[in-house]
PDB file of C-alpha atoms in Angstrom:
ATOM      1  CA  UNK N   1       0.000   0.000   0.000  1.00  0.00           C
ATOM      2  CA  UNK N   2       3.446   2.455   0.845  1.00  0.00           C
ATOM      3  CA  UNK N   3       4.169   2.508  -2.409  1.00  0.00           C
ATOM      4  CA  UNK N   4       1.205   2.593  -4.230  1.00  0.00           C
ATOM      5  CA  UNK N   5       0.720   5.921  -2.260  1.00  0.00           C
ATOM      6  CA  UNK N   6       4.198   6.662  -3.182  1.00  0.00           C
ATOM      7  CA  UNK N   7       3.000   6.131  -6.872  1.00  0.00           C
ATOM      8  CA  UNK N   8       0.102   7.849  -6.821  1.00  0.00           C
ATOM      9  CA  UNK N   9       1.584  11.012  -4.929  1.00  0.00           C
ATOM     10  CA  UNK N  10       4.605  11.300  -7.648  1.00  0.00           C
ATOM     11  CA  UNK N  11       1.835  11.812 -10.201  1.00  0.00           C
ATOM     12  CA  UNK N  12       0.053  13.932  -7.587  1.00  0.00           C
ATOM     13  CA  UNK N  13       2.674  15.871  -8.028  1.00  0.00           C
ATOM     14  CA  UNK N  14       3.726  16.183 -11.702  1.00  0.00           C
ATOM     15  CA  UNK N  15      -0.432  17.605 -11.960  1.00  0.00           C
ATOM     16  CA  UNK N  16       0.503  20.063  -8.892  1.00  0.00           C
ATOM     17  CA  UNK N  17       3.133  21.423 -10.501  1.00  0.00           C
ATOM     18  CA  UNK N  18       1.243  22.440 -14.050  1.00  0.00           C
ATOM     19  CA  UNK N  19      -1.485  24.410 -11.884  1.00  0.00           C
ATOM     20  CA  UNK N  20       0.913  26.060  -9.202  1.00  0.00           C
ATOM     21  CA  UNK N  21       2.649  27.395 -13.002  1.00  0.00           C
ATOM     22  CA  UNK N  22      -0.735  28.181 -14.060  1.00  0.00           C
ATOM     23  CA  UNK N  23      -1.201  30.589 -11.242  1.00  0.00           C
ATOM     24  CA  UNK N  24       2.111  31.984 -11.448  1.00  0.00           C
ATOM     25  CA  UNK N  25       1.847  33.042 -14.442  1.00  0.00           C
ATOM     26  CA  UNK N  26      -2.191  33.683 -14.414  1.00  0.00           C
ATOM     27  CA  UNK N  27      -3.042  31.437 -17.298  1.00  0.00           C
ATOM     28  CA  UNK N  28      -6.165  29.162 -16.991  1.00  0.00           C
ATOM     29  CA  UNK N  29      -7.735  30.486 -13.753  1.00  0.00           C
ATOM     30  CA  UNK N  30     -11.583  30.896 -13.253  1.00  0.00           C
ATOM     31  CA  UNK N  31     -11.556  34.571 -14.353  1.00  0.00           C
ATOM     32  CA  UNK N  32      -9.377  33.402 -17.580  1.00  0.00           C
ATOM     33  CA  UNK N  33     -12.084  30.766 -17.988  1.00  0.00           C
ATOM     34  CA  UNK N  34     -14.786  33.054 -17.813  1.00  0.00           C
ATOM     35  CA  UNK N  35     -13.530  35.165 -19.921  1.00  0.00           C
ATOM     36  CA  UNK N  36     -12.867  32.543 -22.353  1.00  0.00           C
ATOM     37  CA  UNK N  37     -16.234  31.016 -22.105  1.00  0.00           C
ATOM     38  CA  UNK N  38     -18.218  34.723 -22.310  1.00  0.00           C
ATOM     39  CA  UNK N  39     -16.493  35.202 -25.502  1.00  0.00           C
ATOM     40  CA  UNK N  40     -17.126  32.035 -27.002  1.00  0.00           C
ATOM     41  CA  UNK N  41     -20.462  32.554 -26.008  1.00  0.00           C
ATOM     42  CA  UNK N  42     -20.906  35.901 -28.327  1.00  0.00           C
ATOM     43  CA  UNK N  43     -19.877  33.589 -31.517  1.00  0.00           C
ATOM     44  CA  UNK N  44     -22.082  30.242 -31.555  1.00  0.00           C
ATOM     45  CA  UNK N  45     -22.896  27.468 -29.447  1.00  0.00           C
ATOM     46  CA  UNK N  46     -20.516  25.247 -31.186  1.00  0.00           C
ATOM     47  CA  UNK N  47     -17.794  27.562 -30.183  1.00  0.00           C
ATOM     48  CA  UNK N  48     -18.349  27.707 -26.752  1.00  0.00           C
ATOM     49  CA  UNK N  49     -19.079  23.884 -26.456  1.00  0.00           C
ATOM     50  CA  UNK N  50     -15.384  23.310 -28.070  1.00  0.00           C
ATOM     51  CA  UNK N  51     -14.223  25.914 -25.384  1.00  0.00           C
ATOM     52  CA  UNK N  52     -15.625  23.678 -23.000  1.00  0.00           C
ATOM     53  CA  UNK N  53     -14.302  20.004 -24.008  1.00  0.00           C
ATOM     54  CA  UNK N  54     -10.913  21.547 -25.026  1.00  0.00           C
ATOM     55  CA  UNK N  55     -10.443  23.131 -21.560  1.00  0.00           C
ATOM     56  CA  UNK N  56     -11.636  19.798 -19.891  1.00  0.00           C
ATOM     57  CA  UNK N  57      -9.494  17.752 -22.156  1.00  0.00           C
ATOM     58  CA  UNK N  58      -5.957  19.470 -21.508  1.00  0.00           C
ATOM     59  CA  UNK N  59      -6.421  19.072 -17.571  1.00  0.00           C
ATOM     60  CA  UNK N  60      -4.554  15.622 -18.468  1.00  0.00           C
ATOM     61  CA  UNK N  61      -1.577  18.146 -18.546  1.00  0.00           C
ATOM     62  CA  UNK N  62      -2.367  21.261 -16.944  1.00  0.00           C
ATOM     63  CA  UNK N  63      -4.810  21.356 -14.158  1.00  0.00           C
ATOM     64  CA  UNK N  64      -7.865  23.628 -15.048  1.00  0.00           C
ATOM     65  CA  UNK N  65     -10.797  24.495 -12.464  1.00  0.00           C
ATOM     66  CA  UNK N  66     -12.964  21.645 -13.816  1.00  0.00           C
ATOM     67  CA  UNK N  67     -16.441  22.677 -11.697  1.00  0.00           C
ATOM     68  CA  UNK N  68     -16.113  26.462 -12.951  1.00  0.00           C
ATOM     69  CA  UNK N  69     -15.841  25.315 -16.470  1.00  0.00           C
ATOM     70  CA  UNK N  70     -18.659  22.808 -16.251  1.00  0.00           C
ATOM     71  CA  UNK N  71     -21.059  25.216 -14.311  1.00  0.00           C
ATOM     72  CA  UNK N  72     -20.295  28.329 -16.856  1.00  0.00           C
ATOM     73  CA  UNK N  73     -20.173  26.028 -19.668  1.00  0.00           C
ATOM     74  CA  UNK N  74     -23.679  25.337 -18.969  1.00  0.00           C
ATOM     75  CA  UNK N  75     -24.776  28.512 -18.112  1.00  0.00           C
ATOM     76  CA  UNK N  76     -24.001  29.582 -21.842  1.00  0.00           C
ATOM     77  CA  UNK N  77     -25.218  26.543 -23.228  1.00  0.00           C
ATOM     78  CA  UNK N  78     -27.660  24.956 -21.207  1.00  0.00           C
ATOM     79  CA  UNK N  79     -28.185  21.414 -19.811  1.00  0.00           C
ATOM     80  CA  UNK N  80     -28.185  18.875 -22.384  1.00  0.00           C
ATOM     81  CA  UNK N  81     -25.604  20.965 -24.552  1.00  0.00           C
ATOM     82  CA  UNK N  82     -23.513  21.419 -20.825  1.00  0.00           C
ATOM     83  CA  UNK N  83     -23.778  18.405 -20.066  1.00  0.00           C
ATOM     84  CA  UNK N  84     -22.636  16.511 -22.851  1.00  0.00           C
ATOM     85  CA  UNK N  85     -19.590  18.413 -23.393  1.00  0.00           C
ATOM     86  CA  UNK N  86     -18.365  17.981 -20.175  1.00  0.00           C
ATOM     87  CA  UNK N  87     -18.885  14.422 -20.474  1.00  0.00           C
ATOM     88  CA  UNK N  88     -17.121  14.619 -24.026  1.00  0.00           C
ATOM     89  CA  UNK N  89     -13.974  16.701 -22.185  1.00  0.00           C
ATOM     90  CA  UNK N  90     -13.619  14.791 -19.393  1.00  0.00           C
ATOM     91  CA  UNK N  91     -13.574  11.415 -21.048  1.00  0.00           C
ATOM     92  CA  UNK N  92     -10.790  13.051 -23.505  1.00  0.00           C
ATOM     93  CA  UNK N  93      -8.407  13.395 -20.031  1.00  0.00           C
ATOM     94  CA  UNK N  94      -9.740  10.450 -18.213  1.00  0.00           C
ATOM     95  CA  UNK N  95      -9.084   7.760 -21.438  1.00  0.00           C
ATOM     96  CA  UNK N  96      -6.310   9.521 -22.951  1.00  0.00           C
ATOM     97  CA  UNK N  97      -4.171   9.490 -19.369  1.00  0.00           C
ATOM     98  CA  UNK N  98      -5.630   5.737 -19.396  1.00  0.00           C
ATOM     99  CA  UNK N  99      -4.047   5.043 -22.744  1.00  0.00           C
ATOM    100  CA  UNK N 100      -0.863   6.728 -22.250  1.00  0.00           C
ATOM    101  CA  UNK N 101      -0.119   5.587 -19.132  1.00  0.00           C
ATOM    102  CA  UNK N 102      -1.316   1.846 -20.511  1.00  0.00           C
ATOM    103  CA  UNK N 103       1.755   2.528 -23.215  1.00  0.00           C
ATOM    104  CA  UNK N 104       4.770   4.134 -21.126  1.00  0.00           C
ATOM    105  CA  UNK N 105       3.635   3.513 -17.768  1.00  0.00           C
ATOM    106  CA  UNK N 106       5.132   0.541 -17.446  1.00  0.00           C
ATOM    107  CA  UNK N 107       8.821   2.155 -18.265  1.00  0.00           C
ATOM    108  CA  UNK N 108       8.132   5.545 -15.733  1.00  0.00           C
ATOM    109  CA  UNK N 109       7.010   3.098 -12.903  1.00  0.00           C
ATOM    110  CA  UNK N 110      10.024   0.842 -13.086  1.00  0.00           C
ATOM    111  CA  UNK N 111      12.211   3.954 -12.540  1.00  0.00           C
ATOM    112  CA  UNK N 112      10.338   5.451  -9.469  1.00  0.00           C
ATOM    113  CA  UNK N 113       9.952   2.096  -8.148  1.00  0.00           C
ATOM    114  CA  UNK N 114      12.745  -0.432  -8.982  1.00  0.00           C
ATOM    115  CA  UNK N 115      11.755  -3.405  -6.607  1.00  0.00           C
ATOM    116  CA  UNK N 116       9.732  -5.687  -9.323  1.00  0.00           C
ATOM    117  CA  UNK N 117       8.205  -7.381  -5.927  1.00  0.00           C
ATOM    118  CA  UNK N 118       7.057  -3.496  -4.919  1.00  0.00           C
ATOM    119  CA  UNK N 119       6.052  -2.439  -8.352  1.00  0.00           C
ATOM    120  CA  UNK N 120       3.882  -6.208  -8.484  1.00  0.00           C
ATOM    121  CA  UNK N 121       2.166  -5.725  -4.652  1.00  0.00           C
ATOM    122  CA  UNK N 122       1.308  -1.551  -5.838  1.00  0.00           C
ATOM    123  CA  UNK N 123      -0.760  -3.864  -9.339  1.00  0.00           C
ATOM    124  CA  UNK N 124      -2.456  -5.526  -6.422  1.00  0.00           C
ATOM    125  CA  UNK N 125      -2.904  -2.961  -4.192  1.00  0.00           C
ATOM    126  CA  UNK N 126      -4.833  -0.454  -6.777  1.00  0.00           C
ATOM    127  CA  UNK N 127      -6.453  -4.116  -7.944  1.00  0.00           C
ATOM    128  CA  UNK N 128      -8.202  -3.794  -4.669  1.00  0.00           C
ATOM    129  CA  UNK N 129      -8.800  -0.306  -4.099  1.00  0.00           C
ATOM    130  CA  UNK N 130      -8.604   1.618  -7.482  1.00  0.00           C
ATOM    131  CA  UNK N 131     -12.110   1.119  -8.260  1.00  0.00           C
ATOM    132  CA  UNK N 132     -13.476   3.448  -5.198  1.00  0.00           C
ATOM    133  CA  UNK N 133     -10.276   5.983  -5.717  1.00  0.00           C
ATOM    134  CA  UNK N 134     -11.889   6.055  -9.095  1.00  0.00           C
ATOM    135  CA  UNK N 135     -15.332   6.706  -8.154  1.00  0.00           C
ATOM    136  CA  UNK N 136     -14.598   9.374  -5.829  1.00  0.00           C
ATOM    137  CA  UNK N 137     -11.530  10.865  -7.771  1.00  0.00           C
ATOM    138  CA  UNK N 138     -13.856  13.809  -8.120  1.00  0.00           C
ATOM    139  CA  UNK N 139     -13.783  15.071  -4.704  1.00  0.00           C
ATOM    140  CA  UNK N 140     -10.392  16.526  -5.483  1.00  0.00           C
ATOM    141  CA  UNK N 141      -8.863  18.000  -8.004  1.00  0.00           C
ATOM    142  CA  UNK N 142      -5.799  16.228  -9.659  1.00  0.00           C
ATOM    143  CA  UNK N 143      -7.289  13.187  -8.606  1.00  0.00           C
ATOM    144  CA  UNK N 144      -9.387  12.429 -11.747  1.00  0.00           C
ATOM    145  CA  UNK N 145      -6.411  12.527 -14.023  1.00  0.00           C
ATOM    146  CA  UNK N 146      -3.948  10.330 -10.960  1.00  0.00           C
ATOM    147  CA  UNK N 147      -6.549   7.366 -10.774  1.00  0.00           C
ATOM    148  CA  UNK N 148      -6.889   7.247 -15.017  1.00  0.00           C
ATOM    149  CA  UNK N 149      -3.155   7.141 -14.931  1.00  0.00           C
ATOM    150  CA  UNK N 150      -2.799   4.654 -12.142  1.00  0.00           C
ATOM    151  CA  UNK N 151      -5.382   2.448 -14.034  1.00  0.00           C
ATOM    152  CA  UNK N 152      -3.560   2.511 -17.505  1.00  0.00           C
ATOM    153  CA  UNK N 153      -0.370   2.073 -15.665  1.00  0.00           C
ATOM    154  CA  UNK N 154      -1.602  -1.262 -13.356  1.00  0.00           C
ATOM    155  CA  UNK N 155      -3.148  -2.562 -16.556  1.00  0.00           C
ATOM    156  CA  UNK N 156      -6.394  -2.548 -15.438  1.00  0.00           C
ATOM    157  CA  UNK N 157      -9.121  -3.728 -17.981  1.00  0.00           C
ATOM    158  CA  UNK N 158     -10.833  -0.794 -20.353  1.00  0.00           C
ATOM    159  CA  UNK N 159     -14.004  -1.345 -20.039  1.00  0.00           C
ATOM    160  CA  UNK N 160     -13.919  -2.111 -15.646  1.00  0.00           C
ATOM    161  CA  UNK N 161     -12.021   1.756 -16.021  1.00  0.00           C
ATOM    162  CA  UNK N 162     -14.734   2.850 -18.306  1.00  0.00           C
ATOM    163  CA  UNK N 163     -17.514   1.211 -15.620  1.00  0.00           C
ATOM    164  CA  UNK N 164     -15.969   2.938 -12.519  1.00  0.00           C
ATOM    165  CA  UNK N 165     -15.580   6.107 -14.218  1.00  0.00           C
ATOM    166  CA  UNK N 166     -18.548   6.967 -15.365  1.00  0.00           C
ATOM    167  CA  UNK N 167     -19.822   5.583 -11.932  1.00  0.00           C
ATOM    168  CA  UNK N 168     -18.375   8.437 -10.548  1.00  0.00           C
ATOM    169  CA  UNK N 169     -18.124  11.055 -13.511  1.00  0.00           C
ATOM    170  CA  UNK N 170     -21.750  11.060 -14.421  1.00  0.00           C
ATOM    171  CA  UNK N 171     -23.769  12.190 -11.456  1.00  0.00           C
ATOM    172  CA  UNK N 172     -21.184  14.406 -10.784  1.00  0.00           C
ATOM    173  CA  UNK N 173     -21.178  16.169 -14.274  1.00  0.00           C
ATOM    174  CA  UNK N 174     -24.677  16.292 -14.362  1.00  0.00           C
ATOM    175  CA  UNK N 175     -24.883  17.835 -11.282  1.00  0.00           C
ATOM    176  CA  UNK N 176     -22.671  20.778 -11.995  1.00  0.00           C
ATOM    177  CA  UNK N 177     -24.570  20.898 -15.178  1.00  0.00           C
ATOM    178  CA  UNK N 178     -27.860  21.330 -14.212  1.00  0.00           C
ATOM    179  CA  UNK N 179     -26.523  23.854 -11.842  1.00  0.00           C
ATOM    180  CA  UNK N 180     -24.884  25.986 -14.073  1.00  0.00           C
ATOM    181  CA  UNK N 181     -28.021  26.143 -16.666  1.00  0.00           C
ATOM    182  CA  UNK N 182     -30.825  27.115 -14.194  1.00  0.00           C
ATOM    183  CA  UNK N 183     -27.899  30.149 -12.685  1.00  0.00           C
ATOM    184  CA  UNK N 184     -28.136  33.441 -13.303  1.00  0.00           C
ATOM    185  CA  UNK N 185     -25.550  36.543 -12.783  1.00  0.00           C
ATOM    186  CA  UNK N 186     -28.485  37.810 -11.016  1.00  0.00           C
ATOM    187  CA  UNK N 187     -28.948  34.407  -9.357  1.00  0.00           C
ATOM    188  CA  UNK N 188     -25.824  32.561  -8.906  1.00  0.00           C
ATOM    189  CA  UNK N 189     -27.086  30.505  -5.944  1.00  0.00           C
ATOM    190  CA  UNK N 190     -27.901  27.044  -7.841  1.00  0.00           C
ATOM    191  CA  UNK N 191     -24.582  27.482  -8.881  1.00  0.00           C
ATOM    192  CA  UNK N 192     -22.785  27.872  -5.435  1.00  0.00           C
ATOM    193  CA  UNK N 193     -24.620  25.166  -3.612  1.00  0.00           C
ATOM    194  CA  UNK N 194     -24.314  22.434  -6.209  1.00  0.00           C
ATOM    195  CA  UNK N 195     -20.424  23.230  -6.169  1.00  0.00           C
ATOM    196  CA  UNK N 196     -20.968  22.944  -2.087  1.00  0.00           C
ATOM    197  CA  UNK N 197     -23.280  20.324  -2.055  1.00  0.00           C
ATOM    198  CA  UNK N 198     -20.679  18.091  -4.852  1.00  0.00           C
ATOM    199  CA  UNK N 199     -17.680  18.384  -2.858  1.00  0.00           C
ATOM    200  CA  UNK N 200     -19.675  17.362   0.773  1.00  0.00           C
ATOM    201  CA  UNK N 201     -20.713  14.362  -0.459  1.00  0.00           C
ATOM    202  CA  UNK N 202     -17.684  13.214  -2.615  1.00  0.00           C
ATOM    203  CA  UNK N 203     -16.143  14.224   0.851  1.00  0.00           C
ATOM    204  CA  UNK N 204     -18.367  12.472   2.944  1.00  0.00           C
ATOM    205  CA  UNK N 205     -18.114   9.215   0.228  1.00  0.00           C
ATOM    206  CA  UNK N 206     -14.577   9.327   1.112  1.00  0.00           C
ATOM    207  CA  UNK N 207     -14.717   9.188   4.783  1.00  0.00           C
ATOM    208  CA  UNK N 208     -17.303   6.373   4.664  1.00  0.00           C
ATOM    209  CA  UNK N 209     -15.299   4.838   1.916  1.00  0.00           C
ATOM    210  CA  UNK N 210     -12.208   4.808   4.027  1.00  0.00           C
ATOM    211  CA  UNK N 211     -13.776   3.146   6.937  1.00  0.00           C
ATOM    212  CA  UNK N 212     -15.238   0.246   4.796  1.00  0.00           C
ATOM    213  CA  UNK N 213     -11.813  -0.248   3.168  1.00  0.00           C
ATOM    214  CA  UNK N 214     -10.662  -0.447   6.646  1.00  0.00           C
ATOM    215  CA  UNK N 215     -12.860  -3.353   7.165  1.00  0.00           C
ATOM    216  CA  UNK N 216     -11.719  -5.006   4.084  1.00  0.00           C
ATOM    217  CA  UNK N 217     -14.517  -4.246   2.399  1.00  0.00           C
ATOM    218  CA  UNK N 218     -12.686  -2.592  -0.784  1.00  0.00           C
ATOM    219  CA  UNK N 219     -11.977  -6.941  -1.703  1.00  0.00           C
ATOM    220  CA  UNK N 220     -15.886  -6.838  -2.611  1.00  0.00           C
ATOM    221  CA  UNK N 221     -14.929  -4.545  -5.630  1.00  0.00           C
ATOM    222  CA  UNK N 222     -11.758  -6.783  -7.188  1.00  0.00           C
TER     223      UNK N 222
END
């Protein structure tokens, strides 16, 4: 378990670095994204719905405020039109740190971990609790893109990935989506408490989470 956490932090902190540079040098913070998004909004749908999956699908490298895009996304473009490009975004980072990882993960994990016997019991270790880290990946940021990479690195199956993810992606997404469309500038308030409301109970999954795994309940999911 040491050194999946070891692992999983190293990525952890690859991700940190890209937004702590981000806000250095004031690129792709919620005002920028705003900005962006208004903008977009004052040429076509379309535009603003590419704004939306492009921003979602470069958090693989540099970590963007996810629930501010989704939630102004939709504001512009409503809930089905919100909603499906967040899904479309998000799926770009989560499968495309899946596949890359899947490819050269193998070759980056036997340098931070040399012990083959260490690298084997981390495989086993996300085996038996990757699935709820993926689930609840969203009550965090940089977690969403960690787990994908952790599950193309351990080699876990595509489509039990694909399962767990959207297990925990959708609700989420749609959500933040709903939110955002029925928000005004006059009312932001739908807005504010679904961001609240998301991160208490991806929170609260996580502490009850936690205990069950203590139990040895996390086996269930292997």
């Amino acid at each position: 378990m040491k050194t999946l956490l070891k692992v999983m932090l190293t990525i952890a902190a690859i991700f940190a670095s890209t937004f702590i540079l981000g806000r250095v040098l004031g690129i792709l913070t919620e005002n920028n994204v705003r900005e962006w998004l208004e903008l977009a909004s004052t040429l076509s749908v379309l535009t603003v719905a590419a704004v939306v999956i492009g921003l979602l699908a470069i958090d693989l490298f540099v970590a963007v405020p996810t629930l501010t895009i989704v939630i102004v996304g939709s504001y512009f473009l409503g809930f089905e039109w919100g909603f499906s490009a967040a899904m479309a975004g998000s799926a770009l980072a989560a499968f495309g740190g899946y596949a890359i990882c899947s490819r050269w993960g193998e070759s980056a994990l036997s340098r931070v971990i040399r012990d083959k016997k260490q690298r084997s019991e981390m495989r086993d270790a996300f085996t038996a609790h990757g699935p709820g880290m993926i689930m609840l990946a969203r009550a965090a940021p940089i977690l969403p893109e960690v787990t994908a990479c952790m599950a193309g690195m351990t080699k876990m199956p595509l489509a039990r990935f694909a399962m767990f993810w959207l297990i925990g992606t959708l609700p989420y997404m749609s959500i933040a989506a709903y939110a955002g469309s029925v928000s005004t500038l006059d009312d932001p308030r739908p807005a504010i408490f679904a961001a609240l409301g998301l991160y208490a109970v991806m929170w609260a999954g996580w502490f009850f989470y936690r205990k069950w795994w203590m139990k040895g309940g996390a086996r269930l999911l292997v």
